[in-house]
Short mmCIF file of C-alpha atoms and ligand atoms in Angstrom, two decimals:
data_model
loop_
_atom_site.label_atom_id
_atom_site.label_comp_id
_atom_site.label_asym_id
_atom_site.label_seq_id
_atom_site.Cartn_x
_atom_site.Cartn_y
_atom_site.Cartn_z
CA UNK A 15 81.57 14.97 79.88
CA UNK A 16 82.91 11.75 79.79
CA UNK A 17 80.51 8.89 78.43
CA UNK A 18 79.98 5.15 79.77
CA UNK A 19 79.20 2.80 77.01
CA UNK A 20 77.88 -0.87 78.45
CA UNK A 21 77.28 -3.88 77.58
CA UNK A 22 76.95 -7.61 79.02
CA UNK A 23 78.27 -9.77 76.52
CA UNK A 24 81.39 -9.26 74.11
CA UNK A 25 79.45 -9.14 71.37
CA UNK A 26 77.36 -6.06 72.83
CA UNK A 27 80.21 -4.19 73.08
CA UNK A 28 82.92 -5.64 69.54
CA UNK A 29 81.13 -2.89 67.41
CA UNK A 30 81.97 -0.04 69.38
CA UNK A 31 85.30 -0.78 70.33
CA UNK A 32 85.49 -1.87 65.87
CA UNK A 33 84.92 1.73 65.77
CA UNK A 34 87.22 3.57 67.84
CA UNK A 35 90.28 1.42 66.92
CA UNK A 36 92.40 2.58 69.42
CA UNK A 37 91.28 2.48 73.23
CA UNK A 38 93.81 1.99 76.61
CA UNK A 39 92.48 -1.20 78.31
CA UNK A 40 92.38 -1.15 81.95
CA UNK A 41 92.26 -4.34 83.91
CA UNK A 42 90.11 -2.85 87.29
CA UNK A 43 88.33 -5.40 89.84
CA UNK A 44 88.23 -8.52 87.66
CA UNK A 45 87.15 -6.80 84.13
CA UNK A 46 88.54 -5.00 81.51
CA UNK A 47 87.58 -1.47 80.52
CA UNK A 48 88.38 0.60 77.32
CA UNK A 49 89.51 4.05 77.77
CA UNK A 50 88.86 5.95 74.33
CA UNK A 51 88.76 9.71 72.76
CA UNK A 52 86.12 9.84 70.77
CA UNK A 53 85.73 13.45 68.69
CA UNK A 54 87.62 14.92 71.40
CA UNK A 55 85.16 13.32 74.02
CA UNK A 56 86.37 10.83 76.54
CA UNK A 57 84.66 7.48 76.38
CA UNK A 58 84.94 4.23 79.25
CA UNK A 59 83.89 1.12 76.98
CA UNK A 60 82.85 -2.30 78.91
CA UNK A 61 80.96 -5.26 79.16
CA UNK A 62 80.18 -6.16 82.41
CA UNK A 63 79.13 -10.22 81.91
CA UNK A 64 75.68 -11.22 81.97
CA UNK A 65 73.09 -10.47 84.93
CA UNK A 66 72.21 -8.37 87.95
CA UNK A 67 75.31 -8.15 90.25
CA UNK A 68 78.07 -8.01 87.33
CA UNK A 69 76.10 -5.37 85.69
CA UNK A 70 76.08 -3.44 89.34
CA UNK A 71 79.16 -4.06 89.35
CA UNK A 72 80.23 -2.64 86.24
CA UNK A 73 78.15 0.70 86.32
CA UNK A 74 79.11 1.50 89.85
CA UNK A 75 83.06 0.87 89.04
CA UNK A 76 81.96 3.49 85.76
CA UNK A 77 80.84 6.26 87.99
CA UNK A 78 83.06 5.53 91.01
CA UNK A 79 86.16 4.72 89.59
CA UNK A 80 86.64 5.84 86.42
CA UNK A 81 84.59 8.87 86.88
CA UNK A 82 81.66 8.75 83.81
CA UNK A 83 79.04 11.02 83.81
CA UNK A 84 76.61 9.70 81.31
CA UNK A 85 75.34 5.73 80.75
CA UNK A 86 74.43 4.35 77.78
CA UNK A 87 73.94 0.66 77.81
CA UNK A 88 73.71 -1.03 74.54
CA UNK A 89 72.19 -5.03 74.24
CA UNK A 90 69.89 -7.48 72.67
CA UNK A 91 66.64 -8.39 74.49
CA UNK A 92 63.77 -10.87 74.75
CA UNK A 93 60.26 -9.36 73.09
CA UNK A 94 57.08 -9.25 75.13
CA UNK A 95 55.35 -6.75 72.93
CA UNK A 96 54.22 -8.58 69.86
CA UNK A 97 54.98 -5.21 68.45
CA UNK A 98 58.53 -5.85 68.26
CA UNK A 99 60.11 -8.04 66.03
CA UNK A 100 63.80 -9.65 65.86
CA UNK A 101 66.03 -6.53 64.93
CA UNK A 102 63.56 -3.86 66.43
CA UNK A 103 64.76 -1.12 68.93
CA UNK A 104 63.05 -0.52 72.38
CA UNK A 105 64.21 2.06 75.08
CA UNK A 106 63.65 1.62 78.31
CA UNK A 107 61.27 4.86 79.25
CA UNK A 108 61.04 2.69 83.33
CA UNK A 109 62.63 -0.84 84.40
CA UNK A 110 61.75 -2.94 86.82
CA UNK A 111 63.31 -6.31 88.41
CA UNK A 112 60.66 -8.76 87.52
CA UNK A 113 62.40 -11.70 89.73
CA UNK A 114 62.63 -9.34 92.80
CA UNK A 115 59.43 -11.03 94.82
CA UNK A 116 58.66 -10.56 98.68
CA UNK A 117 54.94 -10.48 97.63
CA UNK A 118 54.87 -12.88 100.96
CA UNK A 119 55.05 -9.72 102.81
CA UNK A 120 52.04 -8.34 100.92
CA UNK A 121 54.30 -6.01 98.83
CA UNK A 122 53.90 -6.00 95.00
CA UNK A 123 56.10 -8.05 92.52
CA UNK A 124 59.31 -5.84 92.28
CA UNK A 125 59.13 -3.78 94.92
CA UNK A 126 61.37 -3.77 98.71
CA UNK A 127 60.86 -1.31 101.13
CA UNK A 128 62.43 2.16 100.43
CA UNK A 129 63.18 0.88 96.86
CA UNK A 130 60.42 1.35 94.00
CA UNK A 131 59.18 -0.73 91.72
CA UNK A 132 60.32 0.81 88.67
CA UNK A 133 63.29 3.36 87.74
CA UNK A 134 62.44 5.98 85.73
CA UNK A 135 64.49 6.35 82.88
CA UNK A 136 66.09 9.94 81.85
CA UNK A 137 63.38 12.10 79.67
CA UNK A 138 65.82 14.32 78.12
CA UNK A 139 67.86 11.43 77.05
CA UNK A 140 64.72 9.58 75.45
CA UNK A 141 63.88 12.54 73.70
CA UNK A 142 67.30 12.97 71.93
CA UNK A 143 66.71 9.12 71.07
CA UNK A 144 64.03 10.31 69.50
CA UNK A 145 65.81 13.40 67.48
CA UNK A 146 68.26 10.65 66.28
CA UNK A 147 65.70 7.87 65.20
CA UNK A 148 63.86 10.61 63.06
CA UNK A 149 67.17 12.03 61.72
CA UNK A 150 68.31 8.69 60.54
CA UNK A 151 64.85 6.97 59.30
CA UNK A 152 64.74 4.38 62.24
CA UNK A 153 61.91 3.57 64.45
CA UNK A 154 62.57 3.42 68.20
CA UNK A 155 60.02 2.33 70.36
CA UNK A 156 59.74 3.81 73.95
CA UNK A 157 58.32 1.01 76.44
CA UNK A 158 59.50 -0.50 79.80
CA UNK A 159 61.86 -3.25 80.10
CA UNK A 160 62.02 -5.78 83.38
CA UNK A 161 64.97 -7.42 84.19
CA UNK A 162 65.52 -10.73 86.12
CA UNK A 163 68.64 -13.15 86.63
CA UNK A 164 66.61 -15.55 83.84
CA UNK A 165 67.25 -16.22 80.24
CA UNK A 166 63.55 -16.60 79.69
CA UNK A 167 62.12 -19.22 77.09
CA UNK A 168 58.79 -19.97 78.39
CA UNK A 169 55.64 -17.90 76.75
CA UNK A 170 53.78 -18.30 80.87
CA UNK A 171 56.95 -16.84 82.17
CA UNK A 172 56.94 -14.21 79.47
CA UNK A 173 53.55 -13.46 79.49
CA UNK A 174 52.97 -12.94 83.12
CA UNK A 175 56.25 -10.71 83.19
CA UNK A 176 54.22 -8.45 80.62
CA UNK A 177 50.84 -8.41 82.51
CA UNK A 178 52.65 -7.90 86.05
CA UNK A 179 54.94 -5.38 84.55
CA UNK A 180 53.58 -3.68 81.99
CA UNK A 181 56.48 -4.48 80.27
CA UNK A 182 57.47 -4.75 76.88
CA UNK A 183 60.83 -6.03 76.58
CA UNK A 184 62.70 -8.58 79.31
CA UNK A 185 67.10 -8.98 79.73
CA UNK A 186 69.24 -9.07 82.44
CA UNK A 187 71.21 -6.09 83.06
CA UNK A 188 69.03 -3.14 82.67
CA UNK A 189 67.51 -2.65 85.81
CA UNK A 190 70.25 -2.79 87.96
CA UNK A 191 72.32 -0.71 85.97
CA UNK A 192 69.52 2.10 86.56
CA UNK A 193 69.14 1.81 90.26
CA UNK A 194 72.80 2.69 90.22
CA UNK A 195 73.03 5.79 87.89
CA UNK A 196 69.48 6.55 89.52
CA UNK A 197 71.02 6.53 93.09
CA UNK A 198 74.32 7.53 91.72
CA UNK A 199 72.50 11.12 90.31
CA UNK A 200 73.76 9.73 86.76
CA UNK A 201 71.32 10.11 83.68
CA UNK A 202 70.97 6.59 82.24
CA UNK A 203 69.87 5.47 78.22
CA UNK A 204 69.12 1.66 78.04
CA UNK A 205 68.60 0.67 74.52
CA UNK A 206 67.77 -3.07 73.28
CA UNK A 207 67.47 -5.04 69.54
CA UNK A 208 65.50 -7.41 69.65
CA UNK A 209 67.19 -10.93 69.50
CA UNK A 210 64.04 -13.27 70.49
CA UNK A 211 61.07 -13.29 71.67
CA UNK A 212 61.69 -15.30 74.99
CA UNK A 213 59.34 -18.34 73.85
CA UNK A 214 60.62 -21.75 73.53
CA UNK A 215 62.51 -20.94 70.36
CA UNK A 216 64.37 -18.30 72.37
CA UNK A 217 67.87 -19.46 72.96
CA UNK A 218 67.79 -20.71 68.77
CA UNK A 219 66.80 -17.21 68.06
CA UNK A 220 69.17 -15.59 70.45
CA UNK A 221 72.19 -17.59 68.76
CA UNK A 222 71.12 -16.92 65.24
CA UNK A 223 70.52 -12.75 65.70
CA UNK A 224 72.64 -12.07 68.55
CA UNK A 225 75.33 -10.72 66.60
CA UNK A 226 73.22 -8.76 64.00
CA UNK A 227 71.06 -7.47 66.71
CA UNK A 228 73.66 -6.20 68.86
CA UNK A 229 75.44 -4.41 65.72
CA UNK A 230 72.18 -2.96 65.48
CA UNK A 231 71.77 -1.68 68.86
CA UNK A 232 75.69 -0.49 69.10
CA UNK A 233 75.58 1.26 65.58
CA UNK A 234 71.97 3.52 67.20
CA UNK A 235 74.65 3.79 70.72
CA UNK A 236 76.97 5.74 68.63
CA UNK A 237 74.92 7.81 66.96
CA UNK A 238 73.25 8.87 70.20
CA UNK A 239 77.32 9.81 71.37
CA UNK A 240 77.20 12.02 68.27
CA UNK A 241 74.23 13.69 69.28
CA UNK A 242 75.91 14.05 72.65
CA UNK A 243 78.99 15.72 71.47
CA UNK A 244 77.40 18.14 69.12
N1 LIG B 485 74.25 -17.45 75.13
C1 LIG B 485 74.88 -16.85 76.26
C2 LIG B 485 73.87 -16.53 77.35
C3 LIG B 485 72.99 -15.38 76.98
S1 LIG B 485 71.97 -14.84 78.28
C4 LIG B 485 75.93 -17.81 76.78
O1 LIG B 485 75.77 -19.00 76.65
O2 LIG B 485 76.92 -17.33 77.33
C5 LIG B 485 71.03 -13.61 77.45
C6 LIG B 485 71.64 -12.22 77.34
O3 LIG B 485 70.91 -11.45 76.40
C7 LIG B 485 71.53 -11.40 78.63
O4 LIG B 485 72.62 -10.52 78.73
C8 LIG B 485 70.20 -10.66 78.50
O5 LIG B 485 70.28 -9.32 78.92
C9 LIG B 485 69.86 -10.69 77.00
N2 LIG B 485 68.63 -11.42 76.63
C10 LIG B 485 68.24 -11.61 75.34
N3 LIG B 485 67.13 -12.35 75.26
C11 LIG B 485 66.77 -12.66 76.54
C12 LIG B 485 65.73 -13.45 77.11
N4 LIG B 485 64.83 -14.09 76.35
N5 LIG B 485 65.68 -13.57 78.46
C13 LIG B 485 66.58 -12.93 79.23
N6 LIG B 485 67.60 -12.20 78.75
C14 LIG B 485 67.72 -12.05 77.42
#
């Protein structure tokens, strides 16, 4: 087994690589990657920079190149789910690319031919999200995440995003990085904190809990590897 741990920003990814203190960088096709053992485990550590084609980018270079055969993507998100509040964990049980639109062609929102909507996130992985939230005292909530090249701050934006998606969560990365592993045959876990809840206070309340909300989301990352390696 060798694990992929990603993330789109710096921050997403300082905790982890805090944690393993030593790692081989690897400068591959304009990024840098972190080679690691972890518990006798090897680990590929990266952050791919924010949106849909780095974050392709970055997972297919995982599986291709450096040969991963697990994803775990750690990051902060935008709330749509009033449920969830700065801080809060959500993983992604589908995604969907809310700013994919050839609805002119009388397809829905999302969707291009011999493509789907939404990719379904791996069950067994969810359920040892579960295992892990329980063992610890955490709650994570299971709900769908859609991903567009937006930083959204706009409550119309956000809300139709929710009602067309069913979503519960918006960022940038997550639903490309699961067509890949999905087409790649690579079981994916996309877990988010909370860092705003993508209204017109978003980018304030992105700046403020970005770095507490990652740590959050990074800290849950690593206990999932545990859970992993056992
Ligand atoms: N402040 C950064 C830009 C952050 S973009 C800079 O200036 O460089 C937002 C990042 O956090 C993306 O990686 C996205 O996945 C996630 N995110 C958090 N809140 C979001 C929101 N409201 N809308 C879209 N993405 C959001």
């Amino acid at each position: 087994m060798k694990i992929a741990i990603m993330g789109a920003m710096p921050e997403e990814i300082a905790p982890i690589l805090k944690r393993l203190e030593t790692y081989k960088t690897i400068e591959y096709a304009g990024n840098k990657y972190y080679e690691a053992s972890y518990k006798g485990v090897d680990l590929v550590v990266a952050y791919s920079k924010i949106g849909k084609v780095f974050s392709t980018l970055t997972a297919t270079t995982m599986i291709e190149h450096f040969g991963i055969s697990v994803m775990l993507f750690s990051g902060v998100a935008g709330a749509i789910s009033s449920e969830l509040k700065v801080g809060d964990l959500i993983v992604a049980s589908k995604l969907s690319q809310h700013d994919l639109d050839i609805t002119a062609f009388g397809h829905p929102y999302g969707y291009v031919p011999e493509g789907s909507v939404y990719v379904e996130a791996d069950r067994k992985m969810i359920e040892i999200s579960k295992a892990v939230a329980s063992e610890i005292g955490k709650t994570v909530k299971e709900g769908i995440i859609a991903t567009g090249d937006q930083f959204v701050a706009n409550e119309e934006r956000k809300n139709w995003i929710g009602k067309t998606f069913n979503a519960d969560a918006l960022e940038m990365e997550g639903a490309s990085v699961a067509v890949v592993c999905d087409a790649l045959n690579v079981p994916f876990f996309i877990l988010r904190a909370i860092s705003d809840a993508a209204d017109m206070d978003a980018s304030f309340s992105f700046d403020e809990f970005l770095e507490t909300s990652a740590n959050e989301s990074a800290e849950f990352i690593m206990k999932m590897v545990d859970k992993l390696i056992d």
